[in-house]
Short mmCIF file of C-alpha atoms in Angstrom, two decimals:
data_model
loop_
_atom_site.label_atom_id
_atom_site.label_comp_id
_atom_site.label_asym_id
_atom_site.label_seq_id
_atom_site.Cartn_x
_atom_site.Cartn_y
_atom_site.Cartn_z
CA UNK A 1 -40.90 78.66 -13.63
CA UNK A 2 -38.95 77.98 -16.55
CA UNK A 3 -35.85 78.78 -14.18
CA UNK A 4 -36.88 76.44 -11.67
CA UNK A 5 -37.76 73.66 -14.32
CA UNK A 6 -34.18 73.95 -15.52
CA UNK A 7 -32.75 73.80 -11.90
CA UNK A 8 -34.81 70.68 -11.48
CA UNK A 9 -33.91 69.16 -14.76
CA UNK A 10 -30.20 69.75 -13.80
CA UNK A 11 -30.74 68.15 -10.23
CA UNK A 12 -32.18 65.40 -11.82
CA UNK A 13 -29.49 64.87 -14.39
CA UNK A 14 -26.88 65.15 -11.40
CA UNK A 15 -28.82 62.30 -9.55
CA UNK A 16 -29.05 60.16 -12.51
CA UNK A 17 -25.52 60.42 -13.41
CA UNK A 18 -24.32 59.88 -9.73
CA UNK A 19 -26.81 57.05 -9.54
CA UNK A 20 -25.35 55.41 -12.71
CA UNK A 21 -21.61 56.07 -11.55
CA UNK A 22 -22.46 54.19 -8.45
CA UNK A 23 -24.00 51.46 -9.98
CA UNK A 24 -20.97 51.12 -12.08
CA UNK A 25 -18.76 51.09 -9.32
CA UNK A 26 -20.97 48.68 -7.43
CA UNK A 27 -20.93 46.19 -10.51
CA UNK A 28 -17.15 46.83 -11.01
CA UNK A 29 -16.77 45.82 -7.23
CA UNK A 30 -18.80 42.92 -7.41
CA UNK A 31 -17.17 41.54 -10.65
CA UNK A 32 -13.70 42.15 -9.08
CA UNK A 33 -14.78 40.12 -5.98
CA UNK A 34 -16.44 37.45 -8.15
CA UNK A 35 -13.11 37.21 -10.26
CA UNK A 36 -11.22 37.29 -7.12
CA UNK A 37 -12.99 34.19 -5.83
CA UNK A 38 -12.71 32.63 -9.09
CA UNK A 39 -8.95 33.24 -8.96
CA UNK A 40 -8.62 31.88 -5.44
CA UNK A 41 -10.79 28.80 -6.37
CA UNK A 42 -8.55 28.07 -9.43
CA UNK A 43 -5.62 28.74 -7.48
CA UNK A 44 -6.19 26.24 -5.04
CA UNK A 45 -5.00 23.81 -7.66
CA UNK A 46 -1.48 24.08 -8.40
CA UNK A 47 -2.08 23.27 -11.86
CA UNK A 48 -5.22 23.23 -14.21
CA UNK A 49 -4.53 19.88 -15.82
CA UNK A 50 -6.13 16.40 -16.24
CA UNK A 51 -4.10 13.30 -16.11
CA UNK A 52 -5.14 9.81 -16.97
CA UNK A 53 -3.61 6.74 -15.43
CA UNK A 54 -4.04 3.00 -16.45
CA UNK A 55 -4.82 0.65 -13.85
CA UNK A 56 -5.86 -3.00 -13.76
CA UNK A 57 -8.42 -4.80 -11.68
CA UNK A 58 -11.69 -2.36 -11.64
CA UNK A 59 -13.35 -2.25 -8.16
CA UNK A 60 -17.11 -3.09 -8.46
CA UNK A 61 -17.66 -0.43 -5.94
CA UNK A 62 -16.05 2.19 -4.06
CA UNK A 63 -17.26 1.48 -0.57
CA UNK A 64 -14.02 1.49 1.19
CA UNK A 65 -15.43 0.43 4.40
CA UNK A 66 -17.09 -2.78 3.49
CA UNK A 67 -15.50 -3.80 0.20
CA UNK A 68 -12.09 -5.40 0.65
CA UNK A 69 -10.78 -5.04 -3.00
CA UNK A 70 -7.42 -3.69 -2.78
CA UNK A 71 -7.94 -1.45 -5.59
CA UNK A 72 -10.58 0.44 -3.92
CA UNK A 73 -7.56 1.29 -1.40
CA UNK A 74 -5.08 1.94 -3.91
CA UNK A 75 -7.17 4.54 -5.55
CA UNK A 76 -8.68 6.32 -2.61
CA UNK A 77 -6.61 5.84 0.49
CA UNK A 78 -4.53 9.04 1.13
CA UNK A 79 -6.42 10.60 -1.85
CA UNK A 80 -9.85 10.93 -1.22
CA UNK A 81 -9.99 9.52 2.48
CA UNK A 82 -7.13 10.51 4.97
CA UNK A 83 -6.42 8.40 7.98
CA UNK A 84 -5.01 9.19 11.43
CA UNK A 85 -1.58 8.17 10.53
CA UNK A 86 0.01 8.13 7.31
CA UNK A 87 3.18 6.11 5.83
CA UNK A 88 5.84 7.44 3.57
CA UNK A 89 7.63 5.97 0.56
CA UNK A 90 9.88 3.99 2.59
CA UNK A 91 6.90 2.61 4.33
CA UNK A 92 7.84 4.54 7.68
CA UNK A 93 4.99 5.82 9.67
CA UNK A 94 4.27 9.76 9.39
CA UNK A 95 2.15 12.28 10.16
CA UNK A 96 -1.39 12.03 8.92
CA UNK A 97 -4.66 13.72 10.18
CA UNK A 98 -2.85 13.53 13.56
CA UNK A 99 0.38 15.61 13.77
CA UNK A 100 2.01 13.50 16.48
CA UNK A 101 1.24 10.83 18.82
CA UNK A 102 2.70 9.81 22.12
CA UNK A 103 2.54 6.41 23.87
CA UNK A 104 2.36 5.51 27.49
CA UNK A 105 5.36 3.81 29.08
CA UNK A 106 3.01 0.67 29.56
CA UNK A 107 1.99 1.00 25.89
CA UNK A 108 -1.53 0.99 27.06
CA UNK A 109 -2.39 4.75 26.03
CA UNK A 110 -1.92 6.39 22.91
CA UNK A 111 -2.37 9.94 22.62
CA UNK A 112 -2.99 11.53 19.36
CA UNK A 113 -2.83 15.30 18.42
CA UNK A 114 -4.73 16.52 15.34
CA UNK A 115 -3.71 18.75 12.63
CA UNK A 116 -5.00 22.73 12.73
CA UNK A 117 -7.85 23.29 10.30
CA UNK A 118 -9.07 20.00 9.23
CA UNK A 119 -11.96 19.84 7.11
CA UNK A 120 -14.12 17.34 5.09
CA UNK A 121 -14.42 18.18 1.36
CA UNK A 122 -18.04 19.12 1.98
CA UNK A 123 -16.63 21.93 4.19
CA UNK A 124 -17.61 20.35 7.53
CA UNK A 125 -15.16 20.77 10.39
CA UNK A 126 -13.16 17.61 11.24
CA UNK A 127 -12.29 17.29 14.70
CA UNK A 128 -11.82 14.56 17.63
CA UNK A 129 -15.34 13.68 17.70
CA UNK A 130 -15.18 12.47 14.03
CA UNK A 131 -12.37 10.17 14.81
CA UNK A 132 -14.09 8.91 17.78
CA UNK A 133 -17.21 7.95 15.76
CA UNK A 134 -15.28 6.60 12.90
CA UNK A 135 -13.18 4.20 15.39
CA UNK A 136 -16.55 3.19 16.83
CA UNK A 137 -18.24 2.77 13.58
CA UNK A 138 -15.29 0.51 12.37
CA UNK A 139 -15.51 -2.09 15.25
CA UNK A 140 -19.35 -2.10 15.49
CA UNK A 141 -20.26 -2.29 11.83
CA UNK A 142 -16.85 -4.56 11.30
CA UNK A 143 -15.70 -2.74 8.34
CA UNK A 144 -12.59 -3.94 6.64
CA UNK A 145 -9.13 -3.88 8.57
CA UNK A 146 -11.43 -3.36 12.07
CA UNK A 147 -10.29 -6.81 13.24
CA UNK A 148 -6.90 -5.22 13.86
CA UNK A 149 -8.39 -3.06 16.46
CA UNK A 150 -9.35 -5.86 18.83
CA UNK A 151 -6.95 -4.45 21.69
CA UNK A 152 -9.24 -1.28 22.03
CA UNK A 153 -10.66 -0.68 25.08
CA UNK A 154 -11.74 2.71 25.37
CA UNK A 155 -11.54 5.94 22.78
CA UNK A 156 -11.90 9.38 24.15
CA UNK A 157 -11.51 13.12 23.11
CA UNK A 158 -10.58 15.44 25.92
CA UNK A 159 -10.78 18.15 23.59
CA UNK A 160 -11.62 19.06 19.95
CA UNK A 161 -8.02 18.44 19.11
CA UNK A 162 -7.06 15.41 20.96
CA UNK A 163 -7.70 11.69 20.95
CA UNK A 164 -6.91 9.04 23.25
CA UNK A 165 -7.26 5.51 22.85
CA UNK A 166 -6.81 2.91 25.75
CA UNK A 167 -5.72 -0.64 24.98
CA UNK A 168 -6.80 -3.98 26.88
CA UNK A 169 -3.27 -5.18 26.28
CA UNK A 170 -0.19 -3.59 24.53
CA UNK A 171 -0.34 -3.36 20.69
CA UNK A 172 2.74 -1.85 19.08
CA UNK A 173 1.06 -2.23 15.59
CA UNK A 174 -1.67 0.25 16.38
CA UNK A 175 -0.09 3.18 14.67
CA UNK A 176 0.43 1.06 11.57
CA UNK A 177 -3.06 -0.25 11.90
CA UNK A 178 -4.32 3.49 11.81
CA UNK A 179 -2.42 4.00 8.81
CA UNK A 180 -4.87 1.71 7.10
CA UNK A 181 -8.48 1.41 6.56
CA UNK A 182 -9.33 1.19 10.14
CA UNK A 183 -7.72 4.84 10.67
CA UNK A 184 -9.81 6.35 8.11
CA UNK A 185 -11.79 9.41 9.62
CA UNK A 186 -15.20 9.78 8.25
CA UNK A 187 -17.87 12.72 8.32
CA UNK A 188 -20.47 11.50 10.94
CA UNK A 189 -23.03 13.99 8.98
CA UNK A 190 -22.32 12.64 5.65
CA UNK A 191 -25.46 11.14 3.80
CA UNK A 192 -24.00 9.25 0.58
CA UNK A 193 -24.19 6.04 -1.12
CA UNK A 194 -20.75 4.76 -0.28
CA UNK A 195 -20.84 2.29 -3.07
CA UNK A 196 -20.89 4.71 -5.88
CA UNK A 197 -20.02 8.01 -3.69
CA UNK A 198 -17.14 9.16 -1.40
CA UNK A 199 -16.61 11.86 1.19
CA UNK A 200 -13.20 12.23 2.83
CA UNK A 201 -11.04 14.77 3.73
CA UNK A 202 -8.37 14.13 1.35
CA UNK A 203 -6.81 16.26 -1.38
CA UNK A 204 -9.29 14.76 -4.19
CA UNK A 205 -12.90 14.28 -4.33
CA UNK A 206 -14.79 11.44 -6.41
CA UNK A 207 -16.50 13.20 -9.25
CA UNK A 208 -17.54 10.44 -11.25
CA UNK A 209 -17.37 6.48 -10.74
CA UNK A 210 -18.12 4.36 -13.79
CA UNK A 211 -18.19 0.77 -12.51
CA UNK A 212 -15.71 -1.19 -14.33
CA UNK A 213 -14.30 1.75 -16.18
CA UNK A 214 -13.03 4.47 -14.30
CA UNK A 215 -12.75 6.76 -11.30
CA UNK A 216 -12.36 10.38 -12.02
CA UNK A 217 -11.19 12.73 -9.11
CA UNK A 218 -11.32 16.26 -8.80
CA UNK A 219 -9.22 18.64 -6.57
CA UNK A 220 -10.76 19.31 -3.29
CA UNK A 221 -11.42 23.03 -2.83
CA UNK A 222 -11.89 22.59 0.82
CA UNK A 223 -8.64 20.64 1.43
CA UNK A 224 -6.76 21.54 4.65
CA UNK A 225 -3.36 20.69 3.54
CA UNK A 226 -1.14 21.40 0.24
CA UNK A 227 -3.36 21.61 -2.83
CA UNK A 228 -2.93 18.81 -5.29
CA UNK A 229 -0.72 19.40 -8.41
CA UNK A 230 -3.56 18.55 -11.07
CA UNK A 231 -7.13 19.73 -11.20
CA UNK A 232 -8.38 16.07 -12.45
CA UNK A 233 -6.96 12.64 -12.25
CA UNK A 234 -8.73 9.88 -13.78
CA UNK A 235 -7.89 6.29 -13.24
CA UNK A 236 -8.85 4.11 -16.21
CA UNK A 237 -9.11 0.59 -15.69
CA UNK A 238 -8.00 -2.16 -18.32
CA UNK A 239 -9.05 -5.96 -18.39
CA UNK A 240 -5.55 -6.80 -19.83
CA UNK A 241 -2.02 -5.40 -19.69
CA UNK A 242 -1.65 -5.38 -23.35
CA UNK A 243 -4.62 -2.91 -24.05
CA UNK A 244 -3.36 -0.71 -21.31
CA UNK A 245 0.10 -0.69 -22.88
CA UNK A 246 -1.27 0.13 -26.22
CA UNK A 247 -3.30 2.99 -24.89
CA UNK A 248 -0.27 4.31 -23.01
CA UNK A 249 1.74 4.23 -26.49
CA UNK A 250 -0.99 5.76 -28.17
CA UNK A 251 -1.03 8.93 -25.76
CA UNK A 252 -4.62 8.10 -24.54
CA UNK A 253 -3.15 7.67 -20.98
CA UNK A 254 -0.20 9.60 -19.21
CA UNK A 255 0.93 6.79 -16.86
CA UNK A 256 0.56 2.86 -16.63
CA UNK A 257 1.03 0.73 -13.57
CA UNK A 258 1.85 -1.72 -12.05
CA UNK A 259 3.23 -3.65 -15.11
CA UNK A 260 4.74 -6.94 -15.28
CA UNK A 261 8.53 -7.05 -15.31
CA UNK A 262 8.40 -8.31 -19.04
CA UNK A 263 6.34 -5.66 -20.07
CA UNK A 264 8.53 -2.97 -18.25
CA UNK A 265 11.24 -4.45 -20.01
CA UNK A 266 9.65 -4.24 -23.60
CA UNK A 267 8.65 -0.50 -22.51
CA UNK A 268 12.12 0.60 -21.47
CA UNK A 269 13.27 0.10 -25.28
CA UNK A 270 10.52 2.51 -26.53
CA UNK A 271 12.24 5.99 -26.32
CA UNK A 272 9.24 7.86 -26.17
CA UNK A 273 8.34 6.55 -22.51
CA UNK A 274 9.71 6.57 -19.26
CA UNK A 275 10.10 3.57 -17.21
CA UNK A 276 10.78 3.65 -13.45
CA UNK A 277 10.93 0.90 -10.71
CA UNK A 278 10.31 1.01 -6.98
CA UNK A 279 10.01 -1.38 -4.22
CA UNK A 280 7.16 -3.51 -3.20
CA UNK A 281 6.17 -5.15 -0.10
CA UNK A 282 5.88 -8.64 -2.02
CA UNK A 283 8.65 -11.25 -1.59
CA UNK A 284 9.24 -14.24 -3.59
CA UNK A 285 9.97 -17.43 -1.27
CA UNK A 286 11.13 -20.89 -1.55
CA UNK A 287 8.80 -22.11 1.03
CA UNK A 288 9.80 -25.41 2.67
CA UNK A 289 7.24 -28.18 4.00
CA UNK A 290 8.06 -28.78 7.68
CA UNK A 291 5.60 -31.70 7.99
CA UNK A 292 6.75 -34.55 10.02
CA UNK A 293 6.55 -36.53 6.96
CA UNK A 294 8.49 -34.50 4.79
CA UNK A 295 12.54 -34.70 4.70
CA UNK A 296 12.24 -30.92 5.18
CA UNK A 297 11.16 -31.33 8.76
CA UNK A 298 14.74 -31.97 9.44
CA UNK A 299 16.50 -28.53 10.07
CA UNK A 300 19.88 -30.02 8.68
CA UNK A 301 18.05 -30.87 5.38
CA UNK A 302 16.72 -27.26 5.48
CA UNK A 303 20.17 -25.67 6.06
CA UNK A 304 21.69 -27.89 3.20
CA UNK A 305 18.90 -26.49 1.01
CA UNK A 306 19.65 -23.00 1.85
CA UNK A 307 23.53 -23.37 1.24
CA UNK A 308 22.73 -25.04 -2.19
CA UNK A 309 20.53 -22.28 -3.51
CA UNK A 310 22.32 -19.22 -4.57
CA UNK A 311 19.96 -16.50 -3.69
CA UNK A 312 22.32 -14.00 -5.14
CA UNK A 313 22.47 -15.14 -8.53
CA UNK A 314 18.46 -15.74 -8.55
CA UNK A 315 17.98 -12.24 -7.47
CA UNK A 316 20.28 -10.97 -10.13
CA UNK A 317 18.66 -13.02 -12.80
CA UNK A 318 14.95 -12.44 -12.01
CA UNK A 319 13.26 -9.28 -13.73
CA UNK A 320 10.91 -8.62 -10.84
CA UNK A 321 13.61 -8.87 -8.13
CA UNK A 322 14.76 -5.73 -6.22
CA UNK A 323 17.19 -7.29 -3.70
CA UNK A 324 18.22 -10.74 -2.25
CA UNK A 325 16.73 -11.56 1.04
CA UNK A 326 17.96 -13.59 3.92
CA UNK A 327 15.04 -13.62 6.28
CA UNK A 328 11.21 -13.37 6.25
CA UNK A 329 11.05 -9.46 6.89
CA UNK A 330 11.75 -7.56 3.76
CA UNK A 331 13.39 -4.19 3.41
CA UNK A 332 10.34 -2.01 3.69
CA UNK A 333 8.83 -3.88 6.48
CA UNK A 334 9.65 -2.94 10.31
CA UNK A 335 12.09 -4.93 11.90
CA UNK A 336 14.28 -5.52 8.80
CA UNK A 337 17.85 -6.83 9.15
CA UNK A 338 19.67 -7.79 6.34
CA UNK A 339 20.29 -11.76 7.20
CA UNK A 340 22.09 -12.67 3.77
CA UNK A 341 25.29 -13.81 5.27
CA UNK A 342 23.64 -16.45 7.58
CA UNK A 343 23.55 -18.91 4.44
CA UNK A 344 26.10 -17.76 1.72
CA UNK A 345 25.97 -20.02 -1.16
CA UNK A 346 28.39 -22.91 -0.43
CA UNK A 347 27.56 -25.84 -2.55
CA UNK A 348 30.54 -27.98 -0.64
CA UNK A 349 28.85 -27.33 2.53
CA UNK A 350 25.52 -27.92 1.37
CA UNK A 351 26.49 -31.23 -0.08
CA UNK A 352 28.10 -32.13 2.90
CA UNK A 353 25.12 -31.45 5.22
CA UNK A 354 23.13 -33.39 2.67
CA UNK A 355 25.15 -36.46 2.48
CA UNK A 356 23.87 -37.42 5.93
CA UNK A 357 20.63 -38.33 4.21
CA UNK A 358 20.64 -41.68 2.26
CA UNK A 359 18.68 -41.94 -1.05
CA UNK A 360 15.94 -43.54 0.82
CA UNK A 361 15.08 -40.44 2.40
CA UNK A 362 14.04 -38.65 -0.88
CA UNK A 363 12.30 -41.47 -2.52
CA UNK A 364 12.24 -40.19 -6.03
CA UNK A 365 13.35 -36.91 -5.32
CA UNK A 366 12.13 -33.92 -3.57
CA UNK A 367 8.83 -32.91 -4.67
CA UNK A 368 9.12 -29.29 -5.81
CA UNK A 369 5.34 -28.41 -6.78
CA UNK A 370 4.85 -24.84 -8.28
CA UNK A 371 2.48 -23.10 -10.57
CA UNK A 372 3.14 -22.81 -14.10
CA UNK A 373 4.43 -19.16 -13.88
CA UNK A 374 7.21 -20.24 -11.74
CA UNK A 375 8.34 -23.19 -13.75
CA UNK A 376 11.78 -21.75 -15.48
CA UNK A 377 12.72 -20.32 -11.59
CA UNK A 378 11.82 -23.84 -10.11
CA UNK A 379 14.32 -25.22 -12.74
CA UNK A 380 16.92 -22.84 -11.84
CA UNK A 381 16.62 -23.72 -8.23
CA UNK A 382 16.38 -27.49 -8.82
CA UNK A 383 19.58 -27.35 -10.80
CA UNK A 384 21.59 -25.73 -7.87
CA UNK A 385 20.26 -28.43 -5.36
CA UNK A 386 21.03 -31.14 -7.41
CA UNK A 387 24.79 -30.01 -7.74
CA UNK A 388 24.90 -30.99 -3.98
CA UNK A 389 23.68 -34.74 -4.71
CA UNK A 390 19.98 -34.01 -3.58
CA UNK A 391 17.69 -35.01 -6.42
CA UNK A 392 14.78 -32.82 -7.39
CA UNK A 393 11.48 -33.52 -9.19
CA UNK A 394 9.66 -30.43 -10.50
CA UNK A 395 6.24 -30.44 -11.21
CA UNK A 396 4.55 -27.10 -12.70
CA UNK A 397 0.84 -27.35 -12.16
CA UNK A 398 -2.12 -25.38 -13.61
CA UNK A 399 -3.79 -23.24 -10.58
CA UNK A 400 -6.55 -25.72 -9.48
CA UNK A 401 -4.29 -28.76 -9.82
CA UNK A 402 -1.28 -26.95 -7.72
CA UNK A 403 -3.73 -25.80 -4.89
CA UNK A 404 -4.97 -29.55 -4.73
CA UNK A 405 -1.50 -30.56 -3.98
CA UNK A 406 -0.94 -27.83 -1.74
CA UNK A 407 -3.81 -28.46 0.46
CA UNK A 408 -3.15 -32.31 0.85
CA UNK A 409 0.44 -31.50 1.63
CA UNK A 410 2.10 -33.40 -1.04
CA UNK A 411 5.01 -31.24 -1.53
CA UNK A 412 8.56 -30.81 -0.15
CA UNK A 413 9.22 -27.54 -1.83
CA UNK A 414 7.11 -24.61 -3.34
CA UNK A 415 7.37 -21.27 -4.51
CA UNK A 416 5.07 -18.16 -3.45
CA UNK A 417 4.92 -14.32 -3.96
CA UNK A 418 4.00 -13.37 -0.49
CA UNK A 419 1.72 -10.16 -0.68
CA UNK A 420 1.79 -8.10 2.13
CA UNK A 421 3.93 -6.50 5.14
CA UNK A 422 2.85 -9.20 7.71
CA UNK A 423 3.91 -12.32 5.73
CA UNK A 424 6.55 -13.00 8.39
CA UNK A 425 3.75 -13.76 10.73
CA UNK A 426 3.17 -17.15 9.18
CA UNK A 427 6.59 -18.42 10.71
CA UNK A 428 4.76 -18.03 14.19
CA UNK A 429 1.71 -20.19 13.11
CA UNK A 430 1.97 -23.76 12.91
CA UNK A 431 -1.16 -23.87 10.72
CA UNK A 432 0.54 -21.92 7.78
CA UNK A 433 1.79 -23.03 4.52
CA UNK A 434 5.06 -23.96 5.91
CA UNK A 435 3.70 -25.29 9.04
CA UNK A 436 6.87 -24.29 10.74
CA UNK A 437 6.79 -24.77 14.58
CA UNK A 438 9.49 -23.59 17.00
CA UNK A 439 8.78 -22.42 20.49
CA UNK A 440 11.50 -20.00 20.46
CA UNK A 441 10.36 -18.52 17.48
CA UNK A 442 7.02 -18.33 18.55
CA UNK A 443 7.74 -16.84 22.13
CA UNK A 444 9.97 -14.22 20.23
CA UNK A 445 6.91 -13.11 18.00
CA UNK A 446 4.45 -12.93 20.87
CA UNK A 447 7.08 -10.85 22.61
CA UNK A 448 7.39 -8.43 19.93
CA UNK A 449 3.56 -8.26 19.24
CA UNK A 450 3.18 -7.36 22.88
CA UNK A 451 6.10 -4.72 23.12
CA UNK A 452 4.96 -1.12 24.72
CA UNK A 453 6.62 0.81 21.97
CA UNK A 454 7.73 0.67 18.27
CA UNK A 455 11.53 0.68 19.11
CA UNK A 456 10.80 -2.73 21.54
CA UNK A 457 8.37 -4.11 18.76
CA UNK A 458 10.99 -3.85 15.75
CA UNK A 459 13.88 -5.20 17.99
CA UNK A 460 11.67 -8.25 19.08
CA UNK A 461 10.82 -8.85 15.27
CA UNK A 462 14.54 -8.56 14.39
CA UNK A 463 15.19 -11.33 16.98
CA UNK A 464 12.17 -13.51 15.74
CA UNK A 465 13.29 -13.28 12.10
CA UNK A 466 17.05 -14.20 13.10
CA UNK A 467 15.93 -17.06 14.68
CA UNK A 468 13.49 -18.18 12.00
CA UNK A 469 16.32 -17.70 9.29
CA UNK A 470 19.09 -19.57 11.28
CA UNK A 471 16.76 -22.34 11.49
CA UNK A 472 15.93 -22.24 8.03
CA UNK A 473 12.38 -22.46 8.11
CA UNK A 474 12.37 -21.55 4.24
CA UNK A 475 14.62 -19.84 1.85
CA UNK A 476 13.75 -16.33 1.45
CA UNK A 477 14.86 -15.35 -2.27
CA UNK A 478 14.21 -11.86 -3.02
CA UNK A 479 12.02 -8.74 -2.62
CA UNK A 480 10.05 -7.74 -5.59
CA UNK A 481 10.05 -4.51 -7.74
CA UNK A 482 7.21 -2.45 -8.78
CA UNK A 483 7.20 -1.04 -12.43
CA UNK A 484 5.86 2.14 -13.64
CA UNK A 485 5.71 3.50 -17.36
CA UNK A 486 4.91 7.23 -18.18
CA UNK A 487 4.81 9.96 -20.70
CA UNK A 488 8.16 11.92 -20.18
CA UNK A 489 6.08 15.15 -19.40
CA UNK A 490 4.57 13.67 -16.28
CA UNK A 491 6.32 14.10 -13.02
CA UNK A 492 5.60 13.70 -9.31
CA UNK A 493 4.50 10.07 -9.35
CA UNK A 494 5.30 7.66 -6.61
CA UNK A 495 7.36 4.08 -7.30
CA UNK A 496 7.39 2.32 -4.12
CA UNK A 497 4.36 -0.03 -3.01
CA UNK A 498 2.21 1.55 -5.93
CA UNK A 499 1.00 -2.03 -6.16
CA UNK A 500 -0.83 -1.24 -2.85
CA UNK A 501 -1.15 2.43 -2.69
CA UNK A 502 -1.14 5.14 -5.33
CA UNK A 503 -0.64 8.64 -3.96
CA UNK A 504 -1.75 11.14 -6.49
CA UNK A 505 -1.30 14.66 -5.06
CA UNK A 506 2.24 15.64 -6.61
CA UNK A 507 1.43 14.03 -10.11
CA UNK A 508 1.35 16.71 -12.72
CA UNK A 509 2.20 17.26 -16.47
CA UNK A 510 4.67 19.75 -17.35
#
């Protein structure tokens, strides 16, 4: 019996030892798997760093569908929400959620082929049915930007990776439209409060929105593309530029944008900071009043002004100027052509053209009405015009008084910084600020907008811009610059168009 008991104890001891060993192995294996998951989770973000960026103009919500505040688009488009088509830093169209697209010869059918492995940040698969639903919602619910989809006749998805869009008439701007809010693809199954939450397919998610204060973004662990360089980026909003600059100098934020030219100049003298410049879509224009009761309704007088104004000198002297312009289309816009040689500065030629008009035409002089921030530039332009014998009266007014004068059409010249990549369209619209009317230009613009493909569209825009410039509908002075200031350790940030869009995926601290 004793021997049997000893054998039993031995067998029990072996069992316990084996069981303990197995438990240890299982625990170790589970730990390795768990740790491996953690490692994978961390490695999906290139760098476990947090970056804070100072920006102005805080949005009151983050509902990119219904709130037209540009600050929402700047923060979320391309970062949290992605579009069917994307755009590069030169504003050219690039692959987005669609890796390619084709257009039929008649310009009526666009076929988009989606990228592989697309997912929303909640892990849901993104396929062609989500694209169809999103386009339908945009039109039916009249989301911001949906008015540009008015040519849509039918949308279909022959398979999960393909979307076809049929138009009622050609619209060569459709791919560009789908690079904006109208091209965002939403998750049909999402149930969120869009005013305070966001759910997209981009490299970031919104981890916190503090109204009027900040938007905190975290790397999207389910992102289908290349992981963002930083694990967290916070957009911190400032009520004024001076407090944003102070926060940058104190190290509270890593980058500040977009800055005024004067502030950027001041910061460029600080050896502890980096200041970079880029191209904006904005343009500063000397707008001519083409009304019948203005002397500038006469093309000869408009041409005289264009010869008298030295746009090259103006572009060189203005801190916010990127380059001289010669037409209504800027260097980042589709259809751009350098037209600066059409009216090279020539005081004698301008004076000769203007001499046809006696002093009775001028009254007390050309009515040059501007807002106060343009007073100095207006004085420079007036001086150049007066060298050709044309008297000019500059009036720099407060915003409300200025708007009254513009609305009542009591001006001959004014200065405007035109916002956006479609500002050329106003010269095909007789009801625009300049009230310029020319049947050839209007026909050319109409033909460009009905082109069956992008090549013919851009060729048409170039023809339109040349006609408008040769007829001196206005005097386009310069395209504007953007300014970014950052800590030296920060890299990967964009500089072009950051006043409109702010790609964050490559930004990181070294």
